[in-house]
mmCIF file of C-alpha atoms in Angstrom:
data_model
loop_
_atom_site.group_PDB
_atom_site.id
_atom_site.type_symbol
_atom_site.label_atom_id
_atom_site.label_comp_id
_atom_site.label_asym_id
_atom_site.label_seq_id
_atom_site.Cartn_x
_atom_site.Cartn_y
_atom_site.Cartn_z
ATOM 1 C CA MET A 271 31.511 201.332 69.278
ATOM 2 C CA ARG A 272 27.729 201.620 69.397
ATOM 3 C CA LYS A 273 26.525 200.719 65.904
ATOM 4 C CA ALA A 274 22.806 200.458 65.093
ATOM 5 C CA ILE A 275 20.958 199.123 62.086
ATOM 6 C CA PHE A 276 17.780 200.977 61.111
ATOM 7 C CA PRO A 277 15.998 198.500 58.811
ATOM 8 C CA GLY A 278 13.024 199.079 56.518
ATOM 9 C CA SER A 279 11.830 199.132 52.958
ATOM 10 C CA PHE A 280 11.792 202.955 52.831
ATOM 11 C CA ASP A 281 9.367 203.055 49.893
ATOM 12 C CA PRO A 282 9.892 206.012 50.225
ATOM 13 C CA ILE A 283 11.701 207.391 53.257
ATOM 14 C CA THR A 284 9.336 209.681 55.175
ATOM 15 C CA ASN A 285 9.726 212.556 57.605
ATOM 16 C CA GLY A 286 8.884 210.032 60.325
ATOM 17 C CA HIS A 287 11.901 207.897 59.381
ATOM 18 C CA TYR A 288 14.005 211.056 59.163
ATOM 19 C CA ASP A 289 12.949 212.108 62.666
ATOM 20 C CA ILE A 290 13.873 208.747 64.207
ATOM 21 C CA ILE A 291 17.255 208.664 62.477
ATOM 22 C CA LYS A 292 18.139 212.249 63.428
ATOM 23 C CA ARG A 293 17.183 211.571 67.045
ATOM 24 C CA GLY A 294 19.182 208.343 66.976
ATOM 25 C CA ILE A 295 22.403 210.005 65.798
ATOM 26 C CA PRO A 296 23.437 211.237 69.287
ATOM 27 C CA LEU A 297 22.698 207.792 70.766
ATOM 28 C CA PHE A 298 24.960 205.779 68.460
ATOM 29 C CA ASP A 299 28.429 206.143 67.016
ATOM 30 C CA GLU A 300 27.118 204.887 63.686
ATOM 31 C CA ILE A 301 23.691 204.248 62.162
ATOM 32 C CA VAL A 302 23.398 202.020 59.119
ATOM 33 C CA ILE A 303 20.134 202.503 57.275
ATOM 34 C CA ALA A 304 19.421 199.068 55.854
ATOM 35 C CA ILE A 305 17.025 198.813 52.929
ATOM 36 C CA GLY A 306 15.537 195.350 52.991
ATOM 37 C CA VAL A 307 14.823 193.622 49.699
ATOM 38 C CA ASN A 308 11.783 191.369 49.558
ATOM 39 C CA ALA A 309 11.230 189.660 46.192
ATOM 40 C CA ASP A 310 7.548 189.129 47.020
ATOM 41 C CA LYS A 311 6.873 192.831 47.554
ATOM 42 C CA LYS A 312 5.970 195.295 44.800
ATOM 43 C CA TYR A 313 7.667 198.633 45.363
ATOM 44 C CA MET A 314 6.680 202.057 44.005
ATOM 45 C CA PHE A 315 10.310 203.199 43.906
ATOM 46 C CA SER A 316 13.250 201.176 42.639
ATOM 47 C CA LEU A 317 15.931 200.061 45.081
ATOM 48 C CA GLU A 318 18.334 202.542 43.472
ATOM 49 C CA GLU A 319 15.866 205.417 43.928
ATOM 50 C CA ARG A 320 15.213 204.531 47.569
ATOM 51 C CA LYS A 321 18.941 204.319 48.271
ATOM 52 C CA ARG A 322 19.572 207.631 46.500
ATOM 53 C CA PHE A 323 16.775 209.376 48.471
ATOM 54 C CA ILE A 324 18.347 208.275 51.755
ATOM 55 C CA GLU A 325 21.951 209.020 50.751
ATOM 56 C CA GLU A 326 20.955 212.495 49.606
ATOM 57 C CA THR A 327 18.935 213.137 52.766
ATOM 58 C CA PHE A 328 21.845 212.204 55.055
ATOM 59 C CA LYS A 329 24.771 213.364 52.894
ATOM 60 C CA ASP A 330 25.909 215.749 55.646
ATOM 61 C CA GLU A 331 25.779 213.125 58.415
ATOM 62 C CA PRO A 332 29.128 211.271 58.440
ATOM 63 C CA THR A 333 27.919 208.690 60.976
ATOM 64 C CA VAL A 334 24.981 207.599 58.789
ATOM 65 C CA SER A 335 25.421 205.132 55.924
ATOM 66 C CA VAL A 336 23.090 203.130 53.683
ATOM 67 C CA VAL A 337 23.201 199.479 52.636
ATOM 68 C CA THR A 338 20.800 197.080 50.973
ATOM 69 C CA TYR A 339 20.283 193.518 52.155
ATOM 70 C CA GLU A 340 18.239 190.359 51.894
ATOM 71 C CA GLY A 341 17.491 187.945 54.700
ATOM 72 C CA LEU A 342 17.347 188.396 58.436
ATOM 73 C CA THR A 343 18.227 191.737 59.973
ATOM 74 C CA ILE A 344 20.130 189.997 62.771
ATOM 75 C CA ASP A 345 22.354 188.345 60.169
ATOM 76 C CA LEU A 346 23.126 191.792 58.756
ATOM 77 C CA CYS A 347 23.863 193.022 62.292
ATOM 78 C CA LYS A 348 26.342 190.193 62.813
ATOM 79 C CA LYS A 349 27.960 190.814 59.422
ATOM 80 C CA LEU A 350 28.384 194.551 60.116
ATOM 81 C CA GLY A 351 29.224 194.228 63.801
ATOM 82 C CA ALA A 352 26.119 196.082 64.983
ATOM 83 C CA LYS A 353 24.830 195.348 68.476
ATOM 84 C CA PHE A 354 21.591 197.336 68.132
ATOM 85 C CA ILE A 355 18.523 197.600 65.926
ATOM 86 C CA LEU A 356 16.851 201.011 65.940
ATOM 87 C CA ARG A 357 13.070 201.139 65.399
ATOM 88 C CA GLY A 358 10.433 203.845 65.550
ATOM 89 C CA LEU A 359 7.015 203.402 67.119
ATOM 90 C CA ARG A 360 4.007 205.391 65.916
ATOM 91 C CA ASN A 361 1.149 203.672 67.739
ATOM 92 C CA PRO A 362 0.158 200.657 69.872
ATOM 93 C CA ALA A 363 -0.144 198.413 66.800
ATOM 94 C CA ASP A 364 3.479 199.216 65.863
ATOM 95 C CA PHE A 365 4.523 198.400 69.413
ATOM 96 C CA GLU A 366 2.881 194.961 69.422
ATOM 97 C CA PHE A 367 4.327 194.074 66.012
ATOM 98 C CA GLU A 368 7.820 195.366 66.806
ATOM 99 C CA LYS A 369 7.812 193.776 70.271
ATOM 100 C CA ALA A 370 7.302 190.322 68.768
ATOM 101 C CA ILE A 371 10.160 190.870 66.304
ATOM 102 C CA ALA A 372 12.433 192.248 69.043
ATOM 103 C CA HIS A 373 11.758 189.218 71.291
ATOM 104 C CA THR A 374 12.468 186.870 68.374
ATOM 105 C CA ASN A 375 15.692 188.692 67.493
ATOM 106 C CA ARG A 376 16.766 188.614 71.145
ATOM 107 C CA GLN A 377 16.064 184.882 71.312
ATOM 108 C CA LEU A 378 18.117 184.223 68.167
ATOM 109 C CA SER A 379 20.978 186.604 68.940
ATOM 110 C CA LYS A 380 22.341 189.083 71.458
ATOM 111 C CA ILE A 381 21.082 192.030 69.404
ATOM 112 C CA GLU A 382 19.150 194.637 71.409
ATOM 113 C CA THR A 383 16.312 196.604 69.846
ATOM 114 C CA VAL A 384 16.068 200.271 70.798
ATOM 115 C CA PHE A 385 12.672 201.901 70.298
ATOM 116 C CA LEU A 386 12.101 205.618 69.842
ATOM 117 C CA LEU A 387 8.605 207.074 69.845
ATOM 118 C CA THR A 388 7.875 209.145 66.787
ATOM 119 C CA ALA A 389 7.377 212.850 67.277
ATOM 120 C CA ALA A 390 3.721 213.882 67.502
ATOM 121 C CA LYS A 391 4.057 215.923 64.306
ATOM 122 C CA THR A 392 5.131 212.860 62.264
ATOM 123 C CA SER A 393 3.324 210.040 64.068
ATOM 124 C CA TYR A 394 0.625 209.735 61.396
ATOM 125 C CA ILE A 395 3.037 209.406 58.457
ATOM 126 C CA SER A 396 3.757 206.033 56.867
ATOM 127 C CA SER A 397 5.266 205.073 53.541
ATOM 128 C CA SER A 398 1.951 203.517 52.498
ATOM 129 C CA ILE A 399 0.148 206.831 53.141
ATOM 130 C CA VAL A 400 2.786 208.662 51.092
ATOM 131 C CA ARG A 401 2.377 206.169 48.230
ATOM 132 C CA ASP A 402 -1.402 206.579 48.332
ATOM 133 C CA VAL A 403 -1.114 210.370 48.219
ATOM 134 C CA LEU A 404 1.340 210.068 45.309
ATOM 135 C CA ARG A 405 -0.882 207.647 43.360
ATOM 136 C CA ASN A 406 -3.783 210.033 43.711
ATOM 137 C CA GLY A 407 -1.892 213.164 42.705
ATOM 138 C CA GLY A 408 -1.920 214.795 46.142
ATOM 139 C CA ASP A 409 0.722 217.032 47.674
ATOM 140 C CA TYR A 410 3.083 214.570 49.349
ATOM 141 C CA THR A 411 5.921 217.084 49.829
ATOM 142 C CA VAL A 412 5.074 217.805 53.472
ATOM 143 C CA LEU A 413 5.435 214.085 54.281
ATOM 144 C CA VAL A 414 8.932 213.361 52.926
ATOM 145 C CA PRO A 415 12.480 214.785 52.996
ATOM 146 C CA ASP A 416 13.537 217.113 50.172
ATOM 147 C CA ALA A 417 15.436 214.371 48.336
ATOM 148 C CA VAL A 418 12.156 212.552 47.650
ATOM 149 C CA ARG A 419 10.446 215.746 46.534
ATOM 150 C CA VAL A 420 12.879 216.247 43.667
ATOM 151 C CA SER A 421 12.212 212.772 42.296
ATOM 152 C CA GLY A 422 9.738 214.076 39.735
ATOM 153 C CA LYS A 423 7.081 211.565 40.753
#
């Protein structure tokens, strides 16, 4: 069974995340979207809201599930029996950052990281951009899945 973990903070999930996950579905038997919890980070959306956004977005995808976790992603992979980490790349800076993490994970475990390039139409979207648009009262609805749009924020 080809199981992949797609880790992130998803504060909130964006259309870029959505694109990577949808394109990953045919590649894996199961994708676990793993919301990482970092006590040092201040989030705009609660963990429950972020989880609900993702569950609602993928409610019709039986091979996609959502979990929350603390600690190393490779430890979560081992716990869940996943052999792959799925990551999206928007730009060269993402590549350099993700490459270092992938090499570290490979050194510490047998987990392979699979990179998908974001689609051109979503390559500029990040959760931090969405949060900035939200904070400033802009129209964020074109940047996120419908489940986030109904949040009332």
